[in-house]
Amino acid sequence: MLSSNAAPSGATTMEAITDQPQLRLTGVRKTFHRDRKTVEALRDVSFEVPRGQFLSALGPSGCGKSTMLHIIGGFETATSGSVHLDGKPVTAPGRDRGMMFQQATLFPWKTVQANVAWPLLVDGWKRKHARERARELLATVGLSGFEHSYPAELSGGMRQRAALARTLGLAPDILLMDEPFGALDAQTRELMQEELTRIWQESQLTVIFITHDINEAVFLGDRVLVMGARPGRIIADVEIELDRPRGAHTKRDPKLVEYHNEFWDLIRQEAGPQPSGSRDAGETPS
Amino acid sequence: MTATLTPESRVGRREWAEWMLDRRWPVATAVVLVLLAAWQTYGVIAGLPEYILTPFEIAGSVTELLASGRLVELSSASLGRLTAGFLLGTTSGVLIGLLSGVSRWFGDIVDGAVGFTYPIPKITLLPILAIWLGFTDSTRILVIAIAVFFPAYINANAATRGVDQELVWVAKNAGAGTLRTVLQVVLPAALPRTVAGIRQSLALSFIFMFATEAIGSSTGADAGLGGEMFAARANGEYDVLWAALATVAVLGGTIDAGFRWLVGRLMRGQELEVTGRG
Ligand SMILES: Nc1ncnc2c1ncn2[C@@H]1O[C@H](COP(=O)(O)OP(=O)(O)OP(=O)(O)O)[C@@H](O)[C@H]1O
Ligand SMILES: [Mg+2]
């Protein structure tokens, strides 16, 4: 249902796409220069994502999670290294990679429905069809009845649902989600996790899901990347062997607790004994 | 839990604040009426100096001037200048501001020029322009326009530069081209602050309308409210002075209220950023 957009997708055949990873990062580095300071946000990040995988990426604040996603999305360019999607280098943003940003990014001057319909209109859809599709997408994320509300009139969770609907409307192959539930309360967050799982299972989507919540990463992911800070890099890459479909029962699974402890230990080791001022360890005057 | 822990007085104060907010228009009106009544009562009982009139005397004077047609004459002369200066200044300010926010090199050039001229008190341009154009309406309109250009420019420019990077990326993600992104994302996102700047320009246009009429204006039909007030003060016609003042106040308040109403109608979803709680 989610992949039923009218626009024809790329002419890749099934044979061509099964033997290579959908997404491949090779030695991605990103260095920011600001105020005569250099920040190494990412160092030698390399990994592959097979089609259809739900990949969680976990890491402390400032370890470069957003930066990594912005580079995959084509919004920022890597200082060195490369990103390949279906074998082709990524150089610019595209509808094949739907991005959900960390901050709320609905257009406040448009209604929820108009927000969701906008990317469709950009794609050349007829106004009437875009409106119908927007309503469908809003139903998928449980926002029926709020089509004509403005973002300012919605709760934080509802805004994220609307943003998800808008992103799904791009009919992407990969969903890039940057801590989409970070600002939600615990209950809303759990509901959204379960709904995202449902939406993902009903679709063909590959998801890269950023979070700094260990349980969230494990509950959602087929696989979890753990990142360390200063410089940002990958310190662990773990397959999650929890049965699907996952739901409320998964949260009580003892294996989830084991994963949680394993990742906590990793993160604790990574943080190490913290001397004062270690926050700036990755930043050196240039 | 926290509610029961809150001291009684704080709960009371919050409820009172909410009660006030719900009734802010009636309350504001009541406050104004009470002040006017106090003014009137004091004037009648204790007496006021001859250059201060009571509200009833001012109302009488306004009625008289209205009946003679003089007030309409003065107001339309003033509003004509104000409108011309305001439109000229804000239109160019907003357009140049938006453009310089969108285009880097254009922005750098204009910003330099504006930074240089901004600190100059604009009213000093009046005598300078008067050398060239005389104390004419052209001079006055030009001074108003130049004065109101700045808040319009500065806010439109800052608004455009301050648009969230992520909003632009959302557009890029959807595959929108530069022109569409500017027109459908950057400009609407910049609108609230731009409109707030226009509102500042509007307030400023009243000040400069008054100031430019005060100097070198005729006493005829085109004296304007400002010119008439200064002439009245010189002649000791305090009733005319107060009537003109009251008219400026009412016009200014009405036009600003109309502006806010229009913003509320046209900018659903973003209106609070422009007008505050009102
Ligand atoms: N545009 C930028 N200019 C300069 N430095 C930047 C920029 N963007 C990010 N950085 C720096 O790069 C590092 C990684 O930032 P990033 O936003 O990717 O972290 P994050 O893992 O997403 O953190 P959080 O969990 O807080 O969102 C930080 O040290 C940050 O200060
Ligand atoms: Mg981030």
CSV table of N, CA, C and O and ligand atoms in Angstrom, one decimal, chain A residues 32-34 39 41 59-68 76 102 178-179 212 230 283, ligand 1:
chain,number,residue,atom,x,y,z
A,32,PHE,N,34.1,19.7,10.3
A,32,PHE,CA,33.5,21.0,10.3
A,32,PHE,C,34.6,22.0,10.7
A,32,PHE,O,35.4,21.8,11.6
A,33,HIS,N,34.6,23.2,10.1
A,33,HIS,CA,35.4,24.3,10.5
A,33,HIS,C,34.5,25.4,11.0
A,33,HIS,O,33.6,25.9,10.2
A,34,ARG,N,34.7,25.9,12.2
A,34,ARG,CA,33.9,27.0,12.6
A,34,ARG,C,34.7,27.7,13.7
A,34,ARG,O,35.3,27.1,14.6
A,39,VAL,N,36.2,20.6,14.0
A,39,VAL,CA,35.5,19.5,14.7
A,39,VAL,C,35.4,18.3,13.7
A,39,VAL,O,34.9,18.4,12.6
A,41,ALA,N,33.6,15.4,12.9
A,41,ALA,CA,32.3,14.9,13.3
A,41,ALA,C,32.2,13.4,13.0
A,41,ALA,O,31.6,12.6,13.7
A,59,GLY,N,24.0,6.3,19.7
A,59,GLY,CA,25.2,7.0,20.1
A,59,GLY,C,24.9,8.2,20.9
A,59,GLY,O,23.9,8.8,20.9
A,60,PRO,N,26.0,8.7,21.7
A,60,PRO,CA,25.8,9.8,22.6
A,60,PRO,C,25.6,11.1,21.8
A,60,PRO,O,25.9,11.2,20.6
A,61,SER,N,25.1,12.1,22.4
A,61,SER,CA,24.9,13.4,21.8
A,61,SER,C,26.2,13.9,21.2
A,61,SER,O,27.2,13.9,21.8
A,62,GLY,N,26.1,14.4,19.9
A,62,GLY,CA,27.3,15.0,19.3
A,62,GLY,C,28.3,14.1,18.7
A,62,GLY,O,29.3,14.4,18.2
A,63,CYS,N,27.9,12.8,18.5
A,63,CYS,CA,28.8,11.8,18.0
A,63,CYS,C,28.6,11.8,16.4
A,63,CYS,O,29.3,11.0,15.8
A,64,GLY,N,27.8,12.6,15.9
A,64,GLY,CA,27.8,12.7,14.4
A,64,GLY,C,26.6,11.9,13.8
A,64,GLY,O,26.6,11.7,12.6
A,65,LYS,N,25.6,11.5,14.6
A,65,LYS,CA,24.5,10.8,14.0
A,65,LYS,C,23.8,11.6,13.0
A,65,LYS,O,23.5,11.1,11.8
A,66,SER,N,23.4,12.8,13.3
A,66,SER,CA,22.7,13.6,12.3
A,66,SER,C,23.5,13.9,11.1
A,66,SER,O,23.0,13.8,10.0
A,67,THR,N,24.8,14.2,11.4
A,67,THR,CA,25.7,14.5,10.2
A,67,THR,C,25.7,13.3,9.3
A,67,THR,O,25.7,13.5,8.1
A,68,MET,N,25.8,12.1,9.8
A,68,MET,CA,25.9,10.9,9.0
A,68,MET,C,24.6,10.8,8.1
A,68,MET,O,24.7,10.5,6.9
A,76,GLU,N,24.3,17.2,3.0
A,76,GLU,CA,25.7,17.7,3.2
A,76,GLU,C,26.6,16.7,2.5
A,76,GLU,O,26.3,15.6,2.3
A,102,GLN,N,15.5,15.9,12.8
A,102,GLN,CA,15.4,15.9,14.2
A,102,GLN,C,14.4,17.0,14.7
A,102,GLN,O,13.7,16.7,15.6
A,178,ASP,N,15.8,10.8,12.0
A,178,ASP,CA,16.8,11.3,12.9
A,178,ASP,C,16.1,11.6,14.2
A,178,ASP,O,15.5,12.7,14.4
A,179,GLU,N,16.2,10.7,15.2
A,179,GLU,CA,15.6,10.8,16.5
A,179,GLU,C,14.2,11.4,16.4
A,179,GLU,O,13.8,12.3,17.1
A,212,HIS,N,19.2,8.0,20.6
A,212,HIS,CA,20.2,7.7,21.7
A,212,HIS,C,19.6,6.9,22.8
A,212,HIS,O,20.1,6.8,23.9
A,230,ARG,N,33.7,11.9,19.2
A,230,ARG,CA,35.0,12.6,19.2
A,230,ARG,C,36.2,11.7,18.9
A,230,ARG,O,36.9,11.4,19.8
A,283,GLU,N,38.0,18.4,19.6
A,283,GLU,CA,38.1,19.7,18.9
A,283,GLU,C,39.5,20.3,19.2
A,283,GLU,O,40.0,20.4,20.3
C,1,LIG,N1,27.1,22.9,10.6
C,1,LIG,C1,28.0,22.6,11.6
C,1,LIG,N2,29.0,23.4,11.8
C,1,LIG,C2,30.0,23.1,12.7
C,1,LIG,N3,29.9,22.0,13.5
C,1,LIG,C3,28.9,21.1,13.3
C,1,LIG,C4,27.9,21.4,12.4
C,1,LIG,N4,27.0,20.4,12.4
C,1,LIG,C5,27.4,19.5,13.4
C,1,LIG,N5,28.6,20.0,13.9
C,1,LIG,C6,29.4,19.3,15.0
C,1,LIG,O1,29.6,18.0,14.6
C,1,LIG,C7,29.4,17.1,15.7
C,1,LIG,C8,28.3,16.1,15.4
C,1,LIG,O2,27.1,16.8,15.3
C,1,LIG,P1,25.7,16.0,15.0
C,1,LIG,O3,24.6,17.0,15.0
C,1,LIG,O4,25.9,15.1,13.9
C,1,LIG,O5,25.6,15.1,16.4
C,1,LIG,P2,24.4,14.1,16.8
C,1,LIG,O6,25.1,12.8,17.1
C,1,LIG,O7,23.3,14.2,15.9
C,1,LIG,O8,24.0,14.8,18.2
C,1,LIG,P3,22.5,14.8,18.9
C,1,LIG,O9,22.3,13.5,19.5
C,1,LIG,O10,22.7,15.9,20.0
C,1,LIG,O11,21.6,15.2,17.8
C,1,LIG,C9,29.1,18.0,16.9
C,1,LIG,O12,30.3,18.2,17.6
C,1,LIG,C10,28.6,19.3,16.3
C,1,LIG,O13,29.0,20.4,17.1
